[in-house]
């Protein structure tokens, strides 16, 4: 399974604009104003697609890593998908990731039939969510194939 993905720590104020739209084009217009190029970033390389699949089967709040709080509609355009995690959800996920282990994450990956080599993402993701939560930030996630 290949793909790409990045997570960006942004102000929770982005919620107001993003919550009102679903079309990717509208999200992209808003994202252009968030200055993502200057935001703290986690490049997930090609492991995010596997991670999203693995987290989808985890109990909440970890399952919400697969969807965010809300996301763009699926439109078949091939453009990257985008999801938003508000600061409250970021905090909930950070708390849960703090008590999980890389091996538990590897087990979730194995359960999807994927290679646990992608478990490397667990540590950086845990740190990223923890730092964003400590700073009271939200997260925007972009991913695609």
mmCIF file of C-alpha atoms in Angstrom:
data_model
loop_
_atom_site.group_PDB
_atom_site.id
_atom_site.type_symbol
_atom_site.label_atom_id
_atom_site.label_comp_id
_atom_site.label_asym_id
_atom_site.label_seq_id
_atom_site.Cartn_x
_atom_site.Cartn_y
_atom_site.Cartn_z
ATOM 1 C CA UNK A 1 0.000 0.000 0.000
ATOM 2 C CA UNK A 2 1.553 3.273 -1.037
ATOM 3 C CA UNK A 3 0.624 6.871 -0.678
ATOM 4 C CA UNK A 4 1.718 10.013 1.053
ATOM 5 C CA UNK A 5 0.599 12.104 3.936
ATOM 6 C CA UNK A 6 1.458 15.014 6.172
ATOM 7 C CA UNK A 7 0.087 16.402 9.400
ATOM 8 C CA UNK A 8 0.215 20.119 10.201
ATOM 9 C CA UNK A 9 -0.312 21.751 13.601
ATOM 10 C CA UNK A 10 -2.561 24.800 13.159
ATOM 11 C CA UNK A 11 -4.681 27.148 15.223
ATOM 12 C CA UNK A 12 -7.997 25.694 16.335
ATOM 13 C CA UNK A 13 -9.595 28.812 14.857
ATOM 14 C CA UNK A 14 -9.423 27.051 11.466
ATOM 15 C CA UNK A 15 -12.378 24.963 12.677
ATOM 16 C CA UNK A 16 -14.826 27.795 12.024
ATOM 17 C CA UNK A 17 -14.052 27.949 8.328
ATOM 18 C CA UNK A 18 -13.429 24.259 7.647
ATOM 19 C CA UNK A 19 -16.519 22.971 9.483
ATOM 20 C CA UNK A 20 -18.818 24.741 7.072
ATOM 21 C CA UNK A 21 -17.530 23.195 3.821
ATOM 22 C CA UNK A 22 -17.057 19.700 2.399
ATOM 23 C CA UNK A 23 -15.806 20.204 -1.144
ATOM 24 C CA UNK A 24 -12.060 19.745 -1.512
ATOM 25 C CA UNK A 25 -11.767 22.924 -3.566
ATOM 26 C CA UNK A 26 -13.290 24.953 -0.713
ATOM 27 C CA UNK A 27 -10.985 23.289 1.830
ATOM 28 C CA UNK A 28 -7.953 24.001 -0.359
ATOM 29 C CA UNK A 29 -8.908 27.681 -0.587
ATOM 30 C CA UNK A 30 -9.073 27.868 3.218
ATOM 31 C CA UNK A 31 -5.869 25.862 3.674
ATOM 32 C CA UNK A 32 -4.084 28.367 1.468
ATOM 33 C CA UNK A 33 -4.713 30.989 4.142
ATOM 34 C CA UNK A 34 -3.380 28.804 6.987
ATOM 35 C CA UNK A 35 0.253 29.087 5.846
ATOM 36 C CA UNK A 36 0.848 25.351 6.212
ATOM 37 C CA UNK A 37 4.373 25.783 4.869
ATOM 38 C CA UNK A 38 5.241 27.551 8.146
ATOM 39 C CA UNK A 39 3.334 25.174 10.448
ATOM 40 C CA UNK A 40 4.928 22.376 12.493
ATOM 41 C CA UNK A 41 4.755 19.340 10.202
ATOM 42 C CA UNK A 42 4.961 15.563 10.400
ATOM 43 C CA UNK A 43 5.812 13.952 7.063
ATOM 44 C CA UNK A 44 4.429 10.428 7.273
ATOM 45 C CA UNK A 45 6.107 9.401 4.029
ATOM 46 C CA UNK A 46 4.312 6.341 2.657
ATOM 47 C CA UNK A 47 3.168 4.932 5.984
ATOM 48 C CA UNK A 48 0.054 7.022 6.595
ATOM 49 C CA UNK A 49 -2.287 4.941 4.416
ATOM 50 C CA UNK A 50 -1.357 1.829 6.396
ATOM 51 C CA UNK A 51 -1.684 3.774 9.647
ATOM 52 C CA UNK A 52 -5.145 5.070 8.791
ATOM 53 C CA UNK A 53 -6.300 1.556 7.967
ATOM 54 C CA UNK A 54 -4.834 0.220 11.223
ATOM 55 C CA UNK A 55 -6.255 2.987 13.419
ATOM 56 C CA UNK A 56 -9.711 2.596 11.832
ATOM 57 C CA UNK A 57 -10.097 -0.677 13.748
ATOM 58 C CA UNK A 58 -8.844 0.746 17.076
ATOM 59 C CA UNK A 59 -11.209 1.920 19.803
ATOM 60 C CA UNK A 60 -12.022 5.643 20.016
ATOM 61 C CA UNK A 61 -10.404 8.101 20.129
ATOM 62 C CA UNK A 62 -7.644 6.355 18.141
ATOM 63 C CA UNK A 63 -10.129 5.310 15.455
ATOM 64 C CA UNK A 64 -10.684 8.999 14.750
ATOM 65 C CA UNK A 65 -7.111 9.245 13.451
ATOM 66 C CA UNK A 66 -8.572 7.568 10.358
ATOM 67 C CA UNK A 67 -11.234 10.252 9.893
ATOM 68 C CA UNK A 68 -10.413 13.347 11.903
ATOM 69 C CA UNK A 69 -13.219 15.345 13.437
ATOM 70 C CA UNK A 70 -14.450 16.166 9.942
ATOM 71 C CA UNK A 71 -13.006 15.823 6.457
ATOM 72 C CA UNK A 72 -13.427 16.629 2.802
ATOM 73 C CA UNK A 73 -15.943 14.692 0.800
ATOM 74 C CA UNK A 74 -14.639 11.816 -1.259
ATOM 75 C CA UNK A 75 -14.959 12.975 -4.837
ATOM 76 C CA UNK A 76 -12.837 10.576 -6.881
ATOM 77 C CA UNK A 77 -10.764 13.456 -8.209
ATOM 78 C CA UNK A 78 -7.433 12.026 -7.131
ATOM 79 C CA UNK A 79 -6.697 15.204 -5.185
ATOM 80 C CA UNK A 80 -5.401 14.626 -1.648
ATOM 81 C CA UNK A 81 -7.989 14.180 1.073
ATOM 82 C CA UNK A 82 -7.983 16.515 4.059
ATOM 83 C CA UNK A 83 -9.165 16.000 7.638
ATOM 84 C CA UNK A 84 -9.335 18.351 10.617
ATOM 85 C CA UNK A 85 -8.692 17.419 14.255
ATOM 86 C CA UNK A 86 -9.818 20.084 16.714
ATOM 87 C CA UNK A 87 -7.656 20.778 19.747
ATOM 88 C CA UNK A 88 -9.973 18.830 22.042
ATOM 89 C CA UNK A 89 -9.715 15.721 19.842
ATOM 90 C CA UNK A 90 -5.949 16.235 19.485
ATOM 91 C CA UNK A 91 -5.723 16.178 23.293
ATOM 92 C CA UNK A 92 -7.830 13.024 23.551
ATOM 93 C CA UNK A 93 -5.742 11.226 20.921
ATOM 94 C CA UNK A 94 -2.479 12.406 22.523
ATOM 95 C CA UNK A 95 -3.570 11.033 25.911
ATOM 96 C CA UNK A 96 -4.425 7.670 24.380
ATOM 97 C CA UNK A 97 -1.258 7.448 22.296
ATOM 98 C CA UNK A 98 0.769 8.126 25.459
ATOM 99 C CA UNK A 99 -0.346 4.788 26.943
ATOM 100 C CA UNK A 100 -0.130 2.738 23.762
ATOM 101 C CA UNK A 101 3.039 1.033 22.553
ATOM 102 C CA UNK A 102 4.676 0.670 19.184
ATOM 103 C CA UNK A 103 4.097 -3.084 19.407
ATOM 104 C CA UNK A 104 0.345 -2.577 19.910
ATOM 105 C CA UNK A 105 0.400 -0.395 16.817
ATOM 106 C CA UNK A 106 2.315 -3.102 14.927
ATOM 107 C CA UNK A 107 -0.409 -5.577 15.944
ATOM 108 C CA UNK A 108 -3.078 -3.257 14.481
ATOM 109 C CA UNK A 109 -1.075 -3.071 11.261
ATOM 110 C CA UNK A 110 -0.686 -6.864 11.100
ATOM 111 C CA UNK A 111 -4.443 -7.268 11.593
ATOM 112 C CA UNK A 112 -4.967 -5.321 8.342
ATOM 113 C CA UNK A 113 -2.667 -7.684 6.448
ATOM 114 C CA UNK A 114 0.034 -5.052 6.036
ATOM 115 C CA UNK A 115 3.729 -5.187 6.842
ATOM 116 C CA UNK A 116 4.508 -3.874 10.338
ATOM 117 C CA UNK A 117 7.575 -2.109 8.929
ATOM 118 C CA UNK A 118 5.276 0.932 8.980
ATOM 119 C CA UNK A 119 5.272 0.896 12.794
ATOM 120 C CA UNK A 120 8.083 3.480 12.689
ATOM 121 C CA UNK A 121 5.324 6.113 12.354
ATOM 122 C CA UNK A 122 3.979 5.459 15.856
ATOM 123 C CA UNK A 123 6.679 7.336 17.795
ATOM 124 C CA UNK A 124 6.715 10.448 15.595
ATOM 125 C CA UNK A 125 2.903 10.513 15.518
ATOM 126 C CA UNK A 126 2.709 10.211 19.314
ATOM 127 C CA UNK A 127 5.178 13.115 19.706
ATOM 128 C CA UNK A 128 3.392 15.239 17.116
ATOM 129 C CA UNK A 129 -0.029 14.842 18.749
ATOM 130 C CA UNK A 130 1.490 15.394 22.202
ATOM 131 C CA UNK A 131 3.274 18.596 21.180
ATOM 132 C CA UNK A 132 0.209 19.942 19.371
ATOM 133 C CA UNK A 133 -1.951 19.168 22.422
ATOM 134 C CA UNK A 134 0.560 20.876 24.753
ATOM 135 C CA UNK A 135 0.448 23.969 22.546
ATOM 136 C CA UNK A 136 -3.372 23.952 22.293
ATOM 137 C CA UNK A 137 -3.231 23.411 18.533
ATOM 138 C CA UNK A 138 -5.458 21.594 16.085
ATOM 139 C CA UNK A 139 -4.153 19.319 13.311
ATOM 140 C CA UNK A 140 -4.838 19.269 9.588
ATOM 141 C CA UNK A 141 -3.993 16.010 7.821
ATOM 142 C CA UNK A 142 -3.497 15.694 4.047
ATOM 143 C CA UNK A 143 -3.134 12.291 2.412
ATOM 144 C CA UNK A 144 -3.487 10.577 -0.894
ATOM 145 C CA UNK A 145 -2.180 7.872 -3.201
#
